[in-house]
Amino acid sequence: MSSTPSPVWSNRTIKWVDRRLPIFSMMHKELIVYPTPRNLNYWWNFGSLAGIALVILILTGIFLAMFYTPHEDMAFASIERIMREVNFGWLIRFIHMNAVSLFFLVVYIHIFRGMYYGSYKAPRELLWGIGVLIYLVMVGTAFLGYVLPWGQMSFWAATVITSLVTAIPVVGNDLAIWLWGGFSVDNDTLKRFFALHYLLPFVIFALVFLHLWALHTTKSNNPTGVEVKKPADTLPFHPYYTMKDAFGLGVALIVLCFFVFFYPNYFNHAINYVQADPMVTPEHIVPEWYFLPFYAILRAVPDKLGGVVLMFLAIAIWFILPLLDTSKTRSGRFRPIFKWFFWLLVADFVLLTYLGAMPAEGIYVTLGMWATGYYFFHFVVILPLLGWFEKPLPVPESISAAVTAGHEKEAAA
Amino acid sequence: MSQAVNPGGNADGDSRRDFLLYATATVGAVGTALAVWPFIDSMNPAKDVMALASVEVDLSPVEVGQAITVVWRGKPVFVRHRTEKDIEQARAVDPATLPDPATDDERAIHKPEWLVMIGICTHLGCVPKGQKPSDPKGDYNGWFCVCHGSHYDTAGRIRKGPAPLNLPVPEYAFLDDTTIQIGQEA
Amino acid sequence: MSTLTRIATAAAVAAGLTLGLGAVGAQAAGGGEGPGLKRPYWSFEGVFGGYDEQQLRRGWEVYAQVCKSCHVLDYMHYRNLEQIGFTEDEVKEIAASFEVEDGPDEWGEMFMRPATPMDEFAKPYENDAIAKLANGGVVPPNLSVMARARDGGADYIYSLMLGYRDEVPEWVLEHDPNFELPAGKSFNAYFPGYAISMPQQLFEGILEYPDGTEPSAEQMAHDVTAFLQWAAEPELEDRKALGRYVLVFLLVLTALLYAYKREIWKDAH
């Protein structure tokens, strides 16, 4: 690839600005001519979708903050006022509520896509690591936000999750009191949660910027896992991928709007429309669906500290994925055995999601332990061993060769 | 640079491609514009605020010579039950000589004995004195703004001082003999 | 293209699973050992659902004559009644028939005055302590979000209204032979734990509907539930109407985007 020459701007204002701050040249380079592998499939749509979900959440969140009151006596009522009195308040709140689910769904697909196609392997380890960090901050932000409506589930989620720190030896209890700013979840807890919930999305935004910077430095991976070698391997980002992403966005918006307008409370727990009562715990406390796999891991361990540690390890292990996967072949497409184990891991993750929603009794506990065990077994044992035992299929020489071969196969069929 | 492809298309697909481009761009632009509206509209007064955009005031307890202050849209509204003398004083002036010319009928728009005005000085927004019997009423027996010394007469017209305009008269109507509604229908 | 098909299939399977699990969850919540929730027809269900104003006004009648004496309906104002077809003057009249506290007046005293359409619905008790005292130690819950705050929503409220039994049924004793109804409680087949503090309220003919509808217990339960659904989701009709436009619009836009995307990609294949 030859380096892209900066375009010559004809508009005088643009020219003036660009000579002093080459922002137009940069956008031209990164968003328009950016050479993108020509063989990206639809699984590659979910990165940009995640970015848009983040923007939707930040926008609706800012408007909600104009009306929300972070006070234990007024938070619940202020949200009802948003729903009833503020013009289109119900719409803005329902978009915010449901876009969180969209965000997590899209990000999970994005993560598992990366796992299947080996997008974490050199030279993309840092790109991958920043991504895991984004996910962690997302989890924190979503948790903080869920507390703000000050319903029963908000309050008890806050209590249960902040109590996790009491598992830490020696300083645990003091740490919990420090987190709460009191001796239980109270008004000051709510206010600091609101402040942080407003802050963290912008931290995510900054991390996304770093994520993209790393992406545009190492360039996109692609389904073959073969690096871009010549111009014929790529297409300019615009209009090929801008339009493909726009189409994907259209589909995502249809799904989002279906829930927003017709089943806005589908992913919500009914009990969270009962105002927080520190004296009464609801019968079943269940986290939002996107936390369920990790919640199941937390419960799979009969030891308080052990459960907490394992839950965080379940995410932290993603950071060292580039080390655990010893295979020289990047894409799962050419790894016949890995493929099977990958889908087994997906099934295990879905099973954990299901188990997280079930009561912690009987068969669910046993299943939870096995599913948790397998989850770690996959990363710690199977992945490193596969690199040694698996005989990968021949990898195409280049992306364009693979594309041509694909066309021939299609023509023959 | 990437492989030389021509996204502009060739003569064959040109018209179809152009049509799709313009149709998609138009529909997309319209959609984006419409999607912005709920956010802008959310910053307009909410329904509960609009519901208080008009207030009903019972005037029956207000004796001749007394005044009451009611809150309407977060602002003080002066309601004075004027005496014959107040009205005479107000009518004795030639409106043409005033800084902001207005006849007394243009001030007490429905009934001469009832003067209803927004009690905010037209200079810089202070609330003038003159509602309570003990208040200073200024040189013209009306209202006096202590902030910068504006004097208003018994019809709420500016007579002396830095204020440029008379105290504004809100939209109001008598629902019956002793009840007024200030502001429009909610 | 094959990826697109695969993603679509995966999405369909996931959607099926999600909805299926939801249904199972709802079953579990309503079921237990007792009867499943009653599922009557509701005009507000589905993509084209909306409220039946006449029914909501009947529901208001039930609320005003039965529920109101113990339950608050927070966040609702008398002016909201205009949305269910009462005229402005009727609303003023309804509001004026209630007294609300105002003040302090110039002597520093709180005083009672007739409510105006701008006021929130009058509360039955001054504070929670009095509410508890008057109701056997339990504060009657706020009803305005009830239809959102219980699994099963309207079906649950409707079932609860009609779920009272004079005697503890066999199926409860089979499950738990030691079950005993605490003093002062009533048996309700749909209430978690079956022992509910609120006695049965709806009996045939306890009120007369202005529109002449026969006031059977089922009718009143159905009407008051619809009213509470409206109180919980007053935006429902606007929401669904807007949603239908938005979805049609998005389908058109997405179809165009797909066509345009394919057109462009022709060159690249």
Coordinates of C-alpha atoms in Angstrom, one line a residue, chain C residues 125-267:
Chain C
Y125 CA -54.1 9.5 54.7
E126 CA -51.9 12.3 56.0
N127 CA -48.9 10.1 56.3
D128 CA -47.7 6.4 56.2
A129 CA -48.1 6.0 60.0
I130 CA -51.8 6.8 59.9
A131 CA -52.2 4.7 56.8
K132 CA -50.6 1.7 58.7
L133 CA -52.7 2.3 61.7
A134 CA -55.9 2.3 59.7
N135 CA -55.0 -0.8 57.7
G136 CA -53.8 -3.5 60.1
G137 CA -50.1 -2.5 60.0
V138 CA -49.8 -2.3 56.2
V139 CA -49.6 0.8 54.0
P140 CA -51.9 0.3 51.0
P141 CA -49.6 0.6 48.0
N142 CA -49.6 3.5 45.5
L143 CA -51.7 2.3 42.6
S144 CA -50.5 4.6 39.8
V145 CA -47.7 2.4 38.6
M146 CA -49.2 -0.9 39.8
A147 CA -49.8 -2.2 36.3
R148 CA -46.1 -1.8 35.5
A149 CA -44.9 -2.9 39.0
R150 CA -46.2 -6.5 39.0
D151 CA -45.4 -9.4 36.8
G152 CA -48.4 -10.1 34.7
G153 CA -49.5 -6.4 34.8
A154 CA -53.1 -6.0 34.1
D155 CA -53.8 -9.7 34.2
Y156 CA -52.4 -9.8 37.7
I157 CA -54.5 -6.9 39.0
Y158 CA -57.7 -8.4 37.4
S159 CA -57.0 -11.8 38.8
L160 CA -56.3 -10.4 42.3
M161 CA -59.6 -8.5 42.3
L162 CA -61.4 -11.8 41.6
G163 CA -59.1 -14.1 43.5
Y164 CA -60.7 -14.0 46.9
R165 CA -62.0 -17.3 48.5
D166 CA -64.1 -17.6 51.6
E167 CA -62.3 -20.8 52.6
V168 CA -58.7 -21.9 52.1
P169 CA -58.9 -24.2 49.0
E170 CA -57.8 -27.9 49.0
W171 CA -54.9 -27.3 46.6
V172 CA -53.3 -25.0 49.1
L173 CA -53.6 -27.5 52.0
E174 CA -52.3 -30.3 49.8
H175 CA -49.2 -28.3 49.1
D176 CA -48.8 -27.0 52.7
P177 CA -50.9 -28.9 55.3
N178 CA -50.0 -26.3 57.9
F179 CA -51.3 -23.4 56.0
E180 CA -53.3 -21.2 58.2
L181 CA -54.8 -17.8 57.4
P182 CA -53.5 -15.2 59.9
A183 CA -56.1 -13.2 61.7
G184 CA -57.2 -10.1 59.8
K185 CA -56.0 -11.4 56.5
S186 CA -58.1 -12.6 53.5
F187 CA -57.3 -15.5 51.2
N188 CA -56.4 -14.6 47.7
A189 CA -55.4 -17.2 45.2
Y190 CA -53.2 -14.9 43.2
F191 CA -51.4 -13.0 46.0
P192 CA -47.9 -14.3 46.8
G193 CA -48.3 -16.3 50.0
Y194 CA -52.1 -16.1 49.6
A195 CA -52.7 -14.0 52.8
I196 CA -53.6 -10.5 51.7
S197 CA -54.4 -7.6 54.0
M198 CA -57.0 -6.0 51.7
P199 CA -60.4 -7.7 52.1
Q200 CA -62.5 -8.4 49.0
Q201 CA -63.8 -5.2 47.6
L202 CA -65.8 -5.9 44.5
F203 CA -69.2 -7.4 45.0
E204 CA -72.0 -7.3 42.4
G205 CA -74.0 -4.1 42.5
I206 CA -72.0 -2.1 45.0
L207 CA -72.2 0.8 42.7
E208 CA -74.1 2.0 39.7
Y209 CA -72.4 2.9 36.4
P210 CA -73.6 6.2 34.9
D211 CA -73.6 4.5 31.5
G212 CA -76.0 1.8 32.7
T213 CA -73.5 -1.1 32.4
E214 CA -74.3 -4.0 34.6
P215 CA -71.9 -3.7 37.6
S216 CA -70.9 -7.4 38.0
A217 CA -67.7 -8.1 39.9
E218 CA -66.0 -9.2 36.7
Q219 CA -67.1 -6.0 34.9
M220 CA -65.8 -3.8 37.7
A221 CA -62.5 -5.7 38.0
H222 CA -62.0 -5.3 34.3
D223 CA -62.9 -1.6 34.2
V224 CA -60.8 -0.6 37.2
T225 CA -57.8 -2.6 35.9
A226 CA -58.0 -0.8 32.6
F227 CA -58.2 2.5 34.5
L228 CA -55.0 1.5 36.5
Q229 CA -53.3 0.5 33.3
W230 CA -54.0 4.0 31.9
A231 CA -52.8 5.5 35.2
A232 CA -49.5 3.6 34.8
E233 CA -49.1 4.2 31.1
P234 CA -50.9 7.3 30.0
E235 CA -48.5 7.6 27.1
L236 CA -49.5 4.2 25.7
E237 CA -51.7 5.4 22.8
D238 CA -49.2 8.1 21.7
R239 CA -46.4 5.6 22.0
K240 CA -47.9 3.0 19.8
A241 CA -49.2 5.4 17.3
L242 CA -45.8 7.0 16.9
G243 CA -44.2 3.6 16.9
R244 CA -46.2 2.4 13.9
Y245 CA -45.0 5.4 11.9
V246 CA -41.4 5.0 13.0
L247 CA -41.3 1.3 12.2
V248 CA -42.8 1.8 8.7
F249 CA -40.4 4.6 8.1
L250 CA -37.4 2.5 9.2
L251 CA -38.4 -0.4 7.1
V252 CA -38.5 1.8 4.0
L253 CA -35.2 3.5 4.9
T254 CA -33.5 0.1 5.6
A255 CA -34.8 -1.4 2.4
L256 CA -33.4 1.6 0.5
L257 CA -30.1 1.3 2.3
Y258 CA -29.9 -2.4 1.4
A259 CA -30.7 -1.7 -2.3
Y260 CA -28.1 1.1 -2.5
K261 CA -25.5 -1.0 -0.6
R262 CA -26.0 -3.9 -3.1
E263 CA -25.8 -1.5 -6.0
I264 CA -22.5 -0.1 -4.9
W265 CA -21.0 -3.5 -4.0
K266 CA -21.7 -4.8 -7.5
D267 CA -18.5 -3.2 -8.6

